[in-house]
Short mmCIF file of C-alpha atoms in Angstrom, two decimals:
data_model
loop_
_atom_site.label_atom_id
_atom_site.label_comp_id
_atom_site.label_asym_id
_atom_site.label_seq_id
_atom_site.Cartn_x
_atom_site.Cartn_y
_atom_site.Cartn_z
CA MET A 8 -10.44 -30.68 -41.08
CA ALA A 9 -9.92 -30.10 -37.35
CA ALA A 10 -9.08 -33.29 -35.43
CA ALA A 11 -11.58 -34.38 -32.75
CA ALA A 12 -10.56 -33.55 -29.20
CA ILE A 13 -8.90 -36.45 -27.42
CA GLU A 14 -10.58 -37.46 -24.11
CA PHE A 15 -7.94 -38.04 -21.53
CA PRO A 16 -8.84 -39.75 -18.23
CA ILE A 17 -9.97 -37.36 -15.53
CA ALA A 18 -10.70 -39.83 -12.69
CA LEU A 19 -8.83 -42.63 -10.89
CA PRO A 20 -8.97 -45.97 -12.70
CA LYS A 21 -12.33 -47.73 -12.33
CA CYS A 22 -13.89 -44.63 -10.70
CA PRO A 23 -16.95 -42.74 -11.95
CA ASP A 24 -16.03 -39.54 -13.67
CA ILE A 25 -19.46 -37.98 -14.07
CA CYS A 26 -22.68 -37.26 -12.08
CA GLY A 27 -25.58 -36.16 -14.11
CA ASN A 28 -24.01 -33.81 -16.66
CA VAL A 29 -21.19 -32.68 -14.40
CA LYS A 30 -17.67 -34.17 -14.92
CA ILE A 31 -15.99 -35.20 -11.70
CA PRO A 32 -12.15 -34.88 -12.03
CA TYR A 33 -9.74 -36.25 -9.33
CA PRO A 34 -9.01 -35.13 -6.56
CA TYR A 35 -12.82 -35.09 -6.44
CA GLY A 36 -14.80 -38.28 -6.53
CA THR A 37 -18.21 -39.74 -5.78
CA THR A 38 -17.29 -43.07 -4.11
CA LYS A 39 -14.84 -44.25 -1.44
CA GLY A 40 -11.37 -44.65 -2.78
CA CYS A 41 -12.01 -42.24 -5.63
CA TYR A 42 -11.38 -38.93 -4.02
CA LEU A 43 -8.62 -37.37 -1.90
CA ASN A 44 -9.58 -38.49 1.52
CA ASP A 45 -7.20 -36.73 3.99
CA THR A 46 -9.84 -34.23 5.13
CA ALA A 47 -7.79 -33.09 8.07
CA ILE A 48 -5.22 -31.65 5.62
CA PHE A 49 -6.87 -31.30 2.19
CA GLY A 50 -10.40 -30.33 2.90
CA TYR A 51 -13.49 -31.67 1.13
CA TYR A 52 -13.30 -33.58 -2.12
CA PHE A 53 -16.21 -35.97 -1.73
CA ILE A 54 -18.97 -35.22 -4.22
CA ASN A 55 -22.31 -36.61 -3.15
CA CYS A 56 -24.06 -37.84 -6.28
CA THR A 57 -27.58 -37.72 -5.03
CA THR A 58 -30.96 -37.58 -6.83
CA ASN A 59 -32.79 -34.28 -7.21
CA ALA A 60 -36.61 -33.59 -7.07
CA TYR A 61 -36.91 -34.53 -10.75
CA GLY A 62 -35.29 -37.94 -10.28
CA GLN A 63 -32.04 -36.83 -12.01
CA PRO A 64 -28.47 -37.31 -10.60
CA GLN A 65 -27.36 -34.19 -8.71
CA PRO A 66 -23.75 -33.70 -7.50
CA MET A 67 -23.52 -31.85 -4.15
CA ILE A 68 -20.70 -30.72 -1.95
CA GLY A 69 -22.01 -30.13 1.58
CA ASP A 70 -25.37 -28.41 1.17
CA PHE A 71 -24.59 -26.95 -2.22
CA ASN A 72 -25.55 -28.14 -5.71
CA VAL A 73 -22.47 -28.38 -7.95
CA THR A 74 -22.76 -27.29 -11.61
CA SER A 75 -19.12 -27.54 -12.72
CA ILE A 76 -15.62 -28.54 -11.50
CA SER A 77 -12.50 -27.56 -13.33
CA ILE A 78 -8.94 -28.87 -12.89
CA GLU A 79 -7.81 -25.24 -13.14
CA GLY A 80 -9.05 -24.79 -9.56
CA GLU A 81 -12.63 -23.60 -9.76
CA ILE A 82 -15.90 -25.13 -8.67
CA GLU A 83 -19.31 -23.63 -9.53
CA VAL A 84 -22.12 -24.11 -7.00
CA GLN A 85 -25.61 -22.79 -6.33
CA MET A 86 -25.30 -20.45 -3.39
CA PHE A 87 -28.29 -19.44 -1.22
CA ASN A 88 -29.94 -16.06 -1.59
CA SER A 89 -30.47 -13.95 1.61
CA LEU A 90 -34.01 -12.57 1.97
CA ASP A 91 -35.55 -10.14 4.34
CA CYS A 92 -39.30 -9.92 3.49
CA TYR A 93 -42.29 -8.04 5.04
CA ASP A 94 -46.04 -7.85 4.64
CA GLU A 95 -47.91 -4.62 3.84
CA SER A 96 -48.06 -3.54 7.38
CA GLY A 97 -44.33 -3.93 7.91
CA ALA A 98 -44.44 -7.20 9.78
CA PRO A 99 -41.61 -9.61 9.06
CA LEU A 100 -42.41 -12.64 6.95
CA GLU A 101 -39.08 -14.37 6.34
CA ASN A 102 -35.32 -13.79 6.61
CA ASN A 103 -32.22 -15.88 6.42
CA SER A 104 -28.41 -15.55 6.63
CA PRO A 105 -26.61 -18.01 4.27
CA SER A 106 -23.19 -19.19 5.20
CA LEU A 107 -20.33 -21.13 3.52
CA THR A 108 -17.99 -22.97 6.00
CA LEU A 109 -16.01 -25.19 3.73
CA PRO A 110 -12.44 -24.37 4.83
CA SER A 111 -10.65 -25.51 1.74
CA PHE A 112 -12.54 -23.08 -0.50
CA THR A 113 -12.22 -19.38 -1.01
CA VAL A 114 -14.78 -17.20 -2.87
CA SER A 115 -13.46 -16.27 -6.31
CA ALA A 116 -12.64 -12.53 -6.32
CA THR A 117 -12.35 -12.37 -10.09
CA LYS A 118 -15.55 -14.25 -11.05
CA ASN A 119 -18.05 -13.00 -8.38
CA LYS A 120 -19.51 -9.86 -6.90
CA PHE A 121 -21.41 -9.30 -3.65
CA VAL A 122 -24.81 -7.82 -4.60
CA ALA A 123 -27.65 -6.26 -2.70
CA VAL A 124 -31.07 -5.68 -4.40
CA GLY A 125 -33.93 -3.56 -3.02
CA CYS A 126 -35.21 -0.02 -2.52
CA ASP A 127 -34.90 -0.11 1.31
CA THR A 128 -31.89 -2.34 1.65
CA TYR A 129 -28.49 -2.74 3.23
CA ALA A 130 -26.38 -5.88 3.22
CA ASP A 131 -23.31 -7.19 5.02
CA LEU A 132 -20.74 -9.77 3.92
CA ASN A 133 -18.53 -11.26 6.69
CA GLY A 134 -15.76 -13.75 6.50
CA ASP A 135 -12.18 -14.86 7.25
CA LEU A 136 -9.44 -13.01 5.31
CA ASN A 137 -5.83 -14.09 5.91
CA GLY A 138 -6.88 -15.53 9.32
CA GLN A 139 -8.69 -12.34 10.49
CA TYR A 140 -12.30 -11.33 10.61
CA PHE A 141 -13.32 -9.12 7.69
CA SER A 142 -16.62 -7.36 6.81
CA LEU A 143 -17.93 -5.27 3.90
CA GLY A 144 -21.31 -4.16 2.65
CA CYS A 145 -23.40 -1.89 0.51
CA GLN A 146 -26.82 -0.21 0.49
CA SER A 147 -29.46 0.41 -2.08
CA LYS A 148 -32.36 2.90 -1.82
CA CYS A 149 -35.10 4.36 -4.07
CA GLN A 150 -38.44 5.94 -3.61
CA THR A 151 -40.07 4.75 -6.85
CA ILE A 152 -39.45 2.06 -9.45
CA ASN A 153 -39.33 4.78 -12.06
CA ASN A 154 -35.85 5.73 -10.79
CA VAL A 155 -34.54 2.18 -11.19
CA VAL A 156 -32.50 1.68 -14.37
CA ASN A 157 -32.17 -1.76 -15.91
CA GLY A 158 -28.59 -2.96 -16.35
CA THR A 159 -27.26 -0.55 -13.76
CA CYS A 160 -26.15 -1.57 -10.20
CA SER A 161 -24.89 1.59 -8.72
CA GLY A 162 -26.99 2.01 -5.61
CA ILE A 163 -30.53 2.78 -6.89
CA GLY A 164 -32.33 -0.50 -6.52
CA CYS A 165 -29.10 -2.44 -6.77
CA CYS A 166 -25.56 -2.18 -5.45
CA LYS A 167 -22.51 -4.46 -5.81
CA VAL A 168 -19.03 -4.49 -4.30
CA GLN A 169 -15.75 -6.31 -5.11
CA ILE A 170 -14.91 -9.28 -2.96
CA PRO A 171 -11.33 -9.36 -1.59
CA GLU A 172 -9.10 -12.18 -2.80
CA GLY A 173 -8.77 -15.11 -0.45
CA MET A 174 -12.01 -14.60 1.48
CA LYS A 175 -13.55 -17.79 2.99
CA ASN A 176 -15.90 -19.06 5.71
CA VAL A 177 -18.37 -16.35 4.68
CA ASN A 178 -21.84 -15.37 5.82
CA PHE A 179 -24.07 -12.54 4.62
CA THR A 180 -27.33 -10.94 5.46
CA ALA A 181 -29.93 -8.71 3.71
CA SER A 182 -31.64 -6.12 5.94
CA SER A 183 -34.20 -3.27 5.61
CA PHE A 184 -34.02 0.28 6.90
CA ASN A 185 -37.85 0.79 7.32
CA GLU A 186 -39.40 -2.65 6.85
CA HIS A 187 -40.16 -1.75 3.19
CA GLU A 188 -43.32 0.17 4.24
CA GLU A 189 -42.84 2.91 1.69
CA VAL A 190 -41.86 0.69 -1.24
CA TRP A 191 -43.71 -2.51 -0.45
CA LYS A 192 -46.07 -2.42 -3.50
CA PHE A 193 -43.22 -2.98 -5.90
CA ASN A 194 -40.49 -4.25 -3.51
CA PRO A 195 -41.51 -6.26 -0.43
CA CYS A 196 -38.02 -7.79 0.24
CA SER A 197 -34.35 -7.01 0.55
CA PHE A 198 -31.99 -9.43 -1.15
CA ALA A 199 -28.27 -10.09 -0.78
CA PHE A 200 -26.18 -12.70 -2.50
CA ILE A 201 -22.75 -13.64 -3.94
CA ILE A 202 -23.12 -14.25 -7.67
CA GLN A 203 -21.05 -15.12 -10.68
CA GLU A 204 -20.78 -11.69 -12.27
CA ASP A 205 -21.16 -12.68 -15.93
CA LYS A 206 -24.47 -14.39 -15.07
CA PHE A 207 -26.10 -11.35 -13.49
CA ASN A 208 -27.62 -8.36 -15.30
CA PHE A 209 -29.84 -6.27 -13.05
CA SER A 210 -33.50 -5.71 -13.98
CA SER A 211 -36.10 -3.71 -12.10
CA GLY A 212 -38.25 -6.91 -12.20
CA TYR A 213 -35.79 -8.44 -9.66
CA LEU A 214 -37.15 -6.13 -6.97
CA ALA A 215 -39.98 -8.62 -6.60
CA SER A 216 -39.04 -11.80 -8.59
CA LEU A 217 -35.77 -12.55 -6.74
CA ARG A 218 -37.96 -13.92 -4.03
CA ASN A 219 -38.41 -16.99 -6.21
CA ASN A 220 -34.64 -17.46 -6.63
CA ARG A 221 -33.61 -19.40 -3.61
CA THR A 222 -30.12 -20.13 -5.08
CA LEU A 223 -27.82 -18.36 -7.50
CA PRO A 224 -24.63 -19.31 -9.28
CA MET A 225 -21.30 -18.66 -7.44
CA VAL A 226 -17.69 -19.64 -8.21
CA LEU A 227 -15.29 -20.98 -5.54
CA ASN A 228 -11.56 -21.44 -5.78
CA TRP A 229 -10.06 -24.74 -4.59
CA THR A 230 -6.41 -25.84 -3.81
CA VAL A 231 -4.67 -28.87 -2.55
CA GLY A 232 -3.36 -29.00 0.95
CA ASN A 233 -2.20 -26.08 3.10
CA LYS A 234 1.54 -26.06 2.22
CA THR A 235 3.60 -24.30 -0.43
CA CYS A 236 4.86 -26.28 -3.42
CA LYS A 237 8.44 -26.30 -1.93
CA VAL A 238 7.20 -27.91 1.24
CA ALA A 239 4.56 -30.14 -0.33
CA ARG A 240 6.93 -31.78 -2.75
CA ASN A 241 8.73 -33.52 0.11
CA LYS A 242 5.52 -34.87 1.59
CA ALA A 243 4.07 -38.37 0.88
CA ASN A 244 0.69 -36.86 0.05
CA TYR A 245 1.93 -34.55 -2.71
CA ILE A 246 -0.31 -35.34 -5.70
CA CYS A 247 1.01 -33.40 -8.73
CA GLY A 248 1.64 -36.10 -11.36
CA GLU A 249 4.34 -36.46 -13.98
CA LYS A 250 4.97 -33.70 -16.54
CA THR A 251 3.39 -31.07 -14.24
CA ILE A 252 4.15 -27.69 -12.71
CA CYS A 253 3.22 -26.87 -9.11
CA SER A 254 1.95 -23.35 -8.38
CA ASP A 255 1.54 -21.40 -5.13
CA LEU A 256 -1.49 -19.15 -4.67
CA ASN A 257 -1.59 -15.53 -3.52
CA ASN A 258 -3.58 -15.02 -0.36
CA GLU A 259 -4.57 -18.70 -0.32
CA SER A 260 -3.08 -21.69 1.34
CA GLY A 261 -2.24 -24.84 -0.59
CA TYR A 262 -1.12 -25.42 -4.13
CA ARG A 263 -2.38 -26.24 -7.61
CA CYS A 264 -0.98 -28.51 -10.36
CA LYS A 265 -1.04 -27.92 -14.09
CA CYS A 266 0.39 -29.82 -17.09
CA LYS A 267 3.55 -28.53 -18.67
CA ASP A 268 3.36 -26.87 -22.07
CA GLY A 269 2.84 -29.49 -24.72
CA TYR A 270 0.87 -31.77 -22.48
CA GLU A 271 -2.81 -31.80 -21.37
CA GLY A 272 -5.03 -33.90 -19.10
CA ASN A 273 -5.61 -34.14 -15.41
CA PRO A 274 -2.38 -33.06 -13.59
CA TYR A 275 -3.62 -34.56 -10.32
CA LEU A 276 -3.39 -38.11 -11.64
CA LYS A 277 0.08 -39.77 -11.71
CA HIS A 278 0.10 -40.18 -15.47
CA GLY A 279 -2.62 -37.69 -16.15
CA CYS A 280 -0.68 -35.26 -18.33
CA GLN A 281 -0.27 -36.71 -21.82
CA ASP A 282 1.43 -35.48 -24.91
CA ILE A 283 -0.49 -33.19 -27.24
CA ASP A 284 -0.06 -34.13 -30.92
CA GLU A 285 0.30 -30.65 -32.36
CA CYS A 286 0.43 -32.11 -35.81
CA ASP A 287 -3.09 -33.57 -35.51
CA ALA A 288 -4.80 -30.19 -36.36
CA LYS A 289 -3.49 -27.18 -38.15
CA LYS A 290 -4.60 -24.79 -35.39
CA LEU A 291 -2.17 -26.47 -32.98
CA ASN A 292 0.98 -25.67 -35.01
CA ASN A 293 2.42 -22.88 -37.10
CA CYS A 294 3.92 -24.93 -39.96
CA THR A 295 3.56 -23.26 -43.35
CA SER A 296 2.46 -24.69 -46.69
CA HIS A 297 6.08 -25.48 -47.54
CA GLN A 298 6.57 -27.41 -44.28
CA TYR A 299 5.34 -30.58 -42.65
CA CYS A 300 4.83 -31.07 -38.90
CA VAL A 301 6.81 -33.53 -36.83
CA ASN A 302 5.33 -34.25 -33.33
CA LYS A 303 7.67 -34.74 -30.35
CA LEU A 304 6.96 -35.42 -26.68
CA GLY A 305 5.88 -32.08 -25.29
CA SER A 306 6.45 -30.14 -28.45
CA TYR A 307 6.79 -30.30 -32.28
CA HIS A 308 8.88 -28.91 -35.06
CA CYS A 309 8.39 -28.01 -38.72
CA SER A 310 10.55 -29.49 -41.49
CA CYS A 311 10.76 -28.39 -45.15
CA ILE A 312 8.95 -30.49 -47.72
CA LYS A 313 10.83 -32.11 -50.59
CA GLY A 314 12.26 -29.60 -52.99
CA TYR A 315 12.72 -26.99 -50.33
CA HIS A 316 15.44 -26.25 -47.74
CA SER A 317 15.70 -23.97 -44.75
CA ASP A 318 17.64 -20.69 -44.95
CA GLY A 319 17.44 -20.32 -41.19
CA GLU A 320 14.22 -18.39 -41.26
CA ALA A 321 11.95 -20.00 -43.87
CA CYS A 322 11.74 -22.89 -46.39
CA VAL A 323 13.05 -21.76 -49.82
CA LEU A 324 12.96 -23.58 -53.17
CA ASP A 325 16.03 -25.66 -53.93
CA GLN A 326 18.06 -24.00 -56.74
CA PHE A 327 18.03 -26.96 -59.11
CA ALA A 328 14.76 -28.48 -58.12
CA PRO A 329 12.33 -29.24 -60.96
CA ASN A 330 9.50 -26.76 -61.16
CA LYS A 331 6.22 -28.21 -62.43
CA SER A 332 5.05 -24.83 -63.64
CA SER A 333 7.98 -24.32 -65.93
CA LEU A 334 8.65 -25.94 -69.32
CA ALA A 335 12.06 -27.31 -70.30
CA ILE A 336 12.82 -26.23 -73.89
CA ILE A 337 15.68 -27.82 -75.72
CA LEU A 338 17.09 -25.91 -78.69
CA THR A 339 19.45 -27.78 -80.99
CA ILE A 340 21.78 -26.15 -83.44
CA ASP A 341 22.99 -29.05 -85.56
CA TYR A 342 25.57 -27.32 -87.62
CA PHE A 343 27.42 -26.14 -84.46
CA GLY A 344 26.82 -29.44 -82.70
CA ILE A 345 25.79 -27.51 -79.63
CA TYR A 346 22.69 -28.11 -77.42
CA PHE A 347 21.07 -25.30 -75.43
CA ALA A 348 18.73 -26.01 -72.60
CA ILE A 349 16.40 -23.28 -71.32
#
């Protein structure tokens, strides 16, 4: 039977480690003294555990609802949807331009796409890339909903573009070429948003229904500080704990911590990385049926069971070891006085 997963501490001692159903690992925290507080250097680690419209605890960072925080350096939030809507005569009804100005976060280039939806639509995404202004966009057009193909986002009713790695301080806008006059009956709005790619599958129904989706899931990358590991290690505010590895990030400032092989837990706590007992479950080690597992700090080794010895590659049966499947037969020849054992 597989051993139950061990729950290692994720927050500072005596600090809340959950808000609603979202776990809050350090350096994040919900109360004073429980999160990394040097905002001038580190950014934003305070999670506001507020109450939503349904009376349930809701973690927020800035203006964004948080749905997940990982110690691997990702935080999932609900990002606003940009709308540009018109009435049947082409008069504007509503429009907005969402922005994200949390300087310690970058938009995940591997988890998200920038998407525009509409049949009379173009969209722009602007932001800071390596300290310089950067802009990209896409357009989507169609004359009839019959040309729109579900599951396809290649420019007919939907377009998407790759986000460059390291982009931050972003804002984006959905716009219309002709106020949706020719397509208003089935598509009164243009939409633009950054969305977690594996949670988006385009449907023609979105041409109208996305007006009801004010927020959509997005993944941000987070780091600690604005220094490389080499520089940060010599600073008093370096927070990688024991048994950890510090990693620099491409196209991003700051560093991340992770537990060394053979350890797991929260690497941002002083003693957060704790030994994994690889012998606790078969799937954690590669010992064979002729071996038993011996746990060590940060690793393990396999030893031969009684009656077997190692030949350097595997455990083999000892030459004179009793074999339960065999039968010892003693033949006695009295007149020779000789005993034979088989």
